[in-house]
Amino acid sequence: MRGFNNAGLTRTGMQGNLPPEAQEKLEELQDLQETAQQVAAQKQQAETQLTESENALEELEDVDEDTTMYRNVGELLVQTEYDEAQDDLEDTVENLELRVETLEKQEERVQEQFEQLQGELQQMLGGMGGGGGGMGGPPGAGGPPGAGGS
């Protein structure tokens, strides 16, 4: 997951030693991390479906228009016309491209919120004498994304 450091963001961990405001920020960070993971999974699924649909559309170009074709409808195979299959695949590709684009924007927004909240928490902890180790731990255990650790 780009930019999200799992280390240091556990629901139990050091919360007992934090003031209520910091505990609240930490919980918000954890919620954002879960949201980011859900969005990433949805995006990966949409990208897979998009690739499959694009591949099917490319394969369709090599098929003679008079060939008898079938499509899955639930558990059944139903005969379909070439033009109908092509139109449906093109619509599917277009919709999935929009879905992936939307999820990418959502991923960016969550990342920005995560980084902002992480900075606020680090300032809070730094003001308490928490030091420069990110979320109260050693460098890499909860510091900025990419600062070591895992």
PDB file of C-alpha atoms in Angstrom:
ATOM      1  CA  MET A   1       0.000   0.000   0.000  1.00  0.00           C
ATOM      2  CA  ARG A   2       1.639   3.208  -1.141  1.00  0.00           C
ATOM      3  CA  GLY A   3       2.518   5.463   1.745  1.00  0.00           C
ATOM      4  CA  PHE A   4       0.714   3.619   4.502  1.00  0.00           C
ATOM      5  CA  ASN A   5       2.998   2.264   7.171  1.00  0.00           C
ATOM      6  CA  ASN A   6       1.287  -0.541   9.077  1.00  0.00           C
ATOM      7  CA  ALA A   7       3.821  -0.530  11.893  1.00  0.00           C
ATOM      8  CA  GLY A   8       2.726   1.350  14.977  1.00  0.00           C
ATOM      9  CA  LEU A   9      -0.961   1.545  14.092  1.00  0.00           C
ATOM     10  CA  THR A  10      -2.409  -1.165  16.256  1.00  0.00           C
ATOM     11  CA  ARG A  11      -5.671  -0.786  18.148  1.00  0.00           C
ATOM     12  CA  THR A  12      -4.061  -1.641  21.466  1.00  0.00           C
ATOM     13  CA  GLY A  13      -0.363  -0.760  21.425  1.00  0.00           C
ATOM     14  CA  MET A  14       0.480   2.484  23.179  1.00  0.00           C
ATOM     15  CA  GLN A  15      -2.959   4.055  23.383  1.00  0.00           C
ATOM     16  CA  GLY A  16      -3.062   3.719  27.154  1.00  0.00           C
ATOM     17  CA  ASN A  17      -0.107   6.122  27.467  1.00  0.00           C
ATOM     18  CA  LEU A  18      -1.611   8.800  25.213  1.00  0.00           C
ATOM     19  CA  PRO A  19      -3.786  11.760  26.139  1.00  0.00           C
ATOM     20  CA  PRO A  20      -7.395  11.475  24.899  1.00  0.00           C
ATOM     21  CA  GLU A  21      -6.816  13.849  21.954  1.00  0.00           C
ATOM     22  CA  ALA A  22      -3.885  11.781  20.705  1.00  0.00           C
ATOM     23  CA  GLN A  23      -5.828   8.540  21.189  1.00  0.00           C
ATOM     24  CA  GLU A  24      -8.637   9.996  19.080  1.00  0.00           C
ATOM     25  CA  LYS A  25      -6.201  10.987  16.311  1.00  0.00           C
ATOM     26  CA  LEU A  26      -4.615   7.544  16.406  1.00  0.00           C
ATOM     27  CA  GLU A  27      -8.030   5.898  16.053  1.00  0.00           C
ATOM     28  CA  GLU A  28      -8.831   8.192  13.113  1.00  0.00           C
ATOM     29  CA  LEU A  29      -5.526   7.172  11.517  1.00  0.00           C
ATOM     30  CA  GLN A  30      -6.394   3.515  11.983  1.00  0.00           C
ATOM     31  CA  ASP A  31      -9.832   4.061  10.427  1.00  0.00           C
ATOM     32  CA  LEU A  32      -8.250   5.850   7.466  1.00  0.00           C
ATOM     33  CA  GLN A  33      -5.796   3.008   7.058  1.00  0.00           C
ATOM     34  CA  GLU A  34      -8.675   0.510   6.910  1.00  0.00           C
ATOM     35  CA  THR A  35     -10.482   2.714   4.390  1.00  0.00           C
ATOM     36  CA  ALA A  36      -7.340   2.910   2.271  1.00  0.00           C
ATOM     37  CA  GLN A  37      -7.032  -0.873   2.263  1.00  0.00           C
ATOM     38  CA  GLN A  38     -10.674  -1.252   1.210  1.00  0.00           C
ATOM     39  CA  VAL A  39     -10.293   1.293  -1.579  1.00  0.00           C
ATOM     40  CA  ALA A  40      -7.102  -0.399  -2.792  1.00  0.00           C
ATOM     41  CA  ALA A  41      -8.857  -3.780  -2.888  1.00  0.00           C
ATOM     42  CA  GLN A  42     -11.804  -2.323  -4.813  1.00  0.00           C
ATOM     43  CA  LYS A  43      -9.431  -0.626  -7.244  1.00  0.00           C
ATOM     44  CA  GLN A  44      -7.489  -3.838  -7.807  1.00  0.00           C
ATOM     45  CA  GLN A  45     -10.725  -5.730  -8.489  1.00  0.00           C
ATOM     46  CA  ALA A  46     -11.917  -3.046 -10.935  1.00  0.00           C
ATOM     47  CA  GLU A  47      -8.534  -3.046 -12.704  1.00  0.00           C
ATOM     48  CA  THR A  48      -8.690  -6.833 -13.073  1.00  0.00           C
ATOM     49  CA  GLN A  49     -12.209  -6.656 -14.502  1.00  0.00           C
ATOM     50  CA  LEU A  50     -11.114  -3.847 -16.835  1.00  0.00           C
ATOM     51  CA  THR A  51      -8.183  -5.879 -18.151  1.00  0.00           C
ATOM     52  CA  GLU A  52     -10.439  -8.899 -18.713  1.00  0.00           C
ATOM     53  CA  SER A  53     -13.017  -6.781 -20.556  1.00  0.00           C
ATOM     54  CA  GLU A  54     -10.364  -5.081 -22.695  1.00  0.00           C
ATOM     55  CA  ASN A  55      -8.904  -8.492 -23.573  1.00  0.00           C
ATOM     56  CA  ALA A  56     -12.358  -9.797 -24.502  1.00  0.00           C
ATOM     57  CA  LEU A  57     -12.936  -6.744 -26.708  1.00  0.00           C
ATOM     58  CA  GLU A  58      -9.599  -7.333 -28.464  1.00  0.00           C
ATOM     59  CA  GLU A  59     -10.462 -11.005 -29.002  1.00  0.00           C
ATOM     60  CA  LEU A  60     -13.813  -9.977 -30.410  1.00  0.00           C
ATOM     61  CA  GLU A  61     -12.029  -8.047 -33.185  1.00  0.00           C
ATOM     62  CA  ASP A  62     -10.629 -11.361 -34.472  1.00  0.00           C
ATOM     63  CA  VAL A  63     -14.045 -13.035 -34.555  1.00  0.00           C
ATOM     64  CA  ASP A  64     -16.086 -13.121 -37.748  1.00  0.00           C
ATOM     65  CA  GLU A  65     -19.300 -11.154 -37.266  1.00  0.00           C
ATOM     66  CA  ASP A  66     -21.365 -14.122 -38.497  1.00  0.00           C
ATOM     67  CA  THR A  67     -19.973 -16.465 -35.840  1.00  0.00           C
ATOM     68  CA  THR A  68     -22.547 -17.776 -33.395  1.00  0.00           C
ATOM     69  CA  MET A  69     -21.708 -16.218 -30.036  1.00  0.00           C
ATOM     70  CA  TYR A  70     -22.866 -16.834 -26.491  1.00  0.00           C
ATOM     71  CA  ARG A  71     -22.649 -14.855 -23.286  1.00  0.00           C
ATOM     72  CA  ASN A  72     -22.966 -15.781 -19.648  1.00  0.00           C
ATOM     73  CA  VAL A  73     -26.241 -14.781 -18.057  1.00  0.00           C
ATOM     74  CA  GLY A  74     -26.013 -16.077 -14.525  1.00  0.00           C
ATOM     75  CA  GLU A  75     -25.493 -19.829 -14.864  1.00  0.00           C
ATOM     76  CA  LEU A  76     -26.700 -19.923 -18.478  1.00  0.00           C
ATOM     77  CA  LEU A  77     -25.099 -19.360 -21.865  1.00  0.00           C
ATOM     78  CA  VAL A  78     -27.401 -17.314 -24.079  1.00  0.00           C
ATOM     79  CA  GLN A  79     -26.908 -16.704 -27.782  1.00  0.00           C
ATOM     80  CA  THR A  80     -26.107 -13.089 -28.654  1.00  0.00           C
ATOM     81  CA  GLU A  81     -25.361 -10.989 -31.721  1.00  0.00           C
ATOM     82  CA  TYR A  82     -21.858  -9.727 -32.472  1.00  0.00           C
ATOM     83  CA  ASP A  83     -22.861  -6.038 -32.363  1.00  0.00           C
ATOM     84  CA  GLU A  84     -24.674  -6.459 -29.060  1.00  0.00           C
ATOM     85  CA  ALA A  85     -21.684  -8.222 -27.511  1.00  0.00           C
ATOM     86  CA  GLN A  86     -19.325  -5.538 -28.786  1.00  0.00           C
ATOM     87  CA  ASP A  87     -21.530  -2.693 -27.525  1.00  0.00           C
ATOM     88  CA  ASP A  88     -21.888  -4.315 -24.117  1.00  0.00           C
ATOM     89  CA  LEU A  89     -18.136  -4.861 -23.801  1.00  0.00           C
ATOM     90  CA  GLU A  90     -17.396  -1.278 -24.840  1.00  0.00           C
ATOM     91  CA  ASP A  91     -19.869  -0.010 -22.230  1.00  0.00           C
ATOM     92  CA  THR A  92     -18.310  -2.253 -19.607  1.00  0.00           C
ATOM     93  CA  VAL A  93     -14.798  -1.009 -20.430  1.00  0.00           C
ATOM     94  CA  GLU A  94     -15.936   2.617 -20.286  1.00  0.00           C
ATOM     95  CA  ASN A  95     -17.691   2.116 -16.927  1.00  0.00           C
ATOM     96  CA  LEU A  96     -14.717   0.288 -15.431  1.00  0.00           C
ATOM     97  CA  GLU A  97     -12.303   2.993 -16.599  1.00  0.00           C
ATOM     98  CA  LEU A  98     -14.436   5.557 -14.781  1.00  0.00           C
ATOM     99  CA  ARG A  99     -14.589   3.327 -11.708  1.00  0.00           C
ATOM    100  CA  VAL A 100     -10.798   2.924 -11.599  1.00  0.00           C
ATOM    101  CA  GLU A 101     -10.324   6.679 -12.065  1.00  0.00           C
ATOM    102  CA  THR A 102     -12.777   7.418  -9.238  1.00  0.00           C
ATOM    103  CA  LEU A 103     -11.053   4.937  -6.935  1.00  0.00           C
ATOM    104  CA  GLU A 104      -7.638   6.438  -7.734  1.00  0.00           C
ATOM    105  CA  LYS A 105      -8.927   9.885  -6.732  1.00  0.00           C
ATOM    106  CA  GLN A 106     -10.440   8.431  -3.564  1.00  0.00           C
ATOM    107  CA  GLU A 107      -7.136   6.717  -2.797  1.00  0.00           C
ATOM    108  CA  GLU A 108      -5.310  10.049  -3.182  1.00  0.00           C
ATOM    109  CA  ARG A 109      -7.778  11.849  -0.897  1.00  0.00           C
ATOM    110  CA  VAL A 110      -7.433   9.178   1.791  1.00  0.00           C
ATOM    111  CA  GLN A 111      -3.637   9.345   1.467  1.00  0.00           C
ATOM    112  CA  GLU A 112      -3.708  13.135   1.910  1.00  0.00           C
ATOM    113  CA  GLN A 113      -5.999  12.857   4.941  1.00  0.00           C
ATOM    114  CA  PHE A 114      -3.754  10.164   6.397  1.00  0.00           C
ATOM    115  CA  GLU A 115      -0.619  12.267   5.987  1.00  0.00           C
ATOM    116  CA  GLN A 116      -2.292  15.359   7.447  1.00  0.00           C
ATOM    117  CA  LEU A 117      -3.627  13.460  10.441  1.00  0.00           C
ATOM    118  CA  GLN A 118      -0.293  11.716  10.929  1.00  0.00           C
ATOM    119  CA  GLY A 119       1.440  15.101  10.976  1.00  0.00           C
ATOM    120  CA  GLU A 120      -1.033  16.422  13.542  1.00  0.00           C
ATOM    121  CA  LEU A 121      -0.484  13.390  15.734  1.00  0.00           C
ATOM    122  CA  GLN A 122       3.291  13.687  15.446  1.00  0.00           C
ATOM    123  CA  GLN A 123       3.094  17.370  16.418  1.00  0.00           C
ATOM    124  CA  MET A 124       0.918  16.443  19.382  1.00  0.00           C
ATOM    125  CA  LEU A 125       3.348  13.765  20.499  1.00  0.00           C
ATOM    126  CA  GLY A 126       6.362  15.964  19.787  1.00  0.00           C
ATOM    127  CA  GLY A 127       4.856  18.640  22.034  1.00  0.00           C
ATOM    128  CA  MET A 128       4.558  16.039  24.800  1.00  0.00           C
ATOM    129  CA  GLY A 129       8.205  15.087  24.521  1.00  0.00           C
ATOM    130  CA  GLY A 130       7.397  12.142  22.308  1.00  0.00           C
ATOM    131  CA  GLY A 131      10.523  12.785  20.286  1.00  0.00           C
ATOM    132  CA  GLY A 132      11.110  12.440  16.588  1.00  0.00           C
ATOM    133  CA  GLY A 133      10.247   8.773  16.314  1.00  0.00           C
ATOM    134  CA  GLY A 134       6.923   9.231  14.599  1.00  0.00           C
ATOM    135  CA  MET A 135       4.084   7.919  16.704  1.00  0.00           C
ATOM    136  CA  GLY A 136       6.087   7.653  19.892  1.00  0.00           C
ATOM    137  CA  GLY A 137       8.127   4.681  18.754  1.00  0.00           C
ATOM    138  CA  PRO A 138      11.533   4.333  17.206  1.00  0.00           C
ATOM    139  CA  PRO A 139      12.080   5.679  13.685  1.00  0.00           C
ATOM    140  CA  GLY A 140      10.274   3.480  11.189  1.00  0.00           C
ATOM    141  CA  ALA A 141       7.733   2.183  13.687  1.00  0.00           C
ATOM    142  CA  GLY A 142       5.201   4.860  12.947  1.00  0.00           C
ATOM    143  CA  GLY A 143       7.086   7.657  11.320  1.00  0.00           C
ATOM    144  CA  PRO A 144       6.370   9.131   7.924  1.00  0.00           C
ATOM    145  CA  PRO A 145       5.663   6.737   5.061  1.00  0.00           C
ATOM    146  CA  GLY A 146       8.811   5.202   3.675  1.00  0.00           C
ATOM    147  CA  ALA A 147      10.904   6.064   6.756  1.00  0.00           C
ATOM    148  CA  GLY A 148      12.155   2.551   7.230  1.00  0.00           C
ATOM    149  CA  GLY A 149      10.430  -0.107   9.273  1.00  0.00           C
ATOM    150  CA  SER A 150       8.794  -2.755   7.083  1.00  0.00           C
TER     151      SER A 150
END
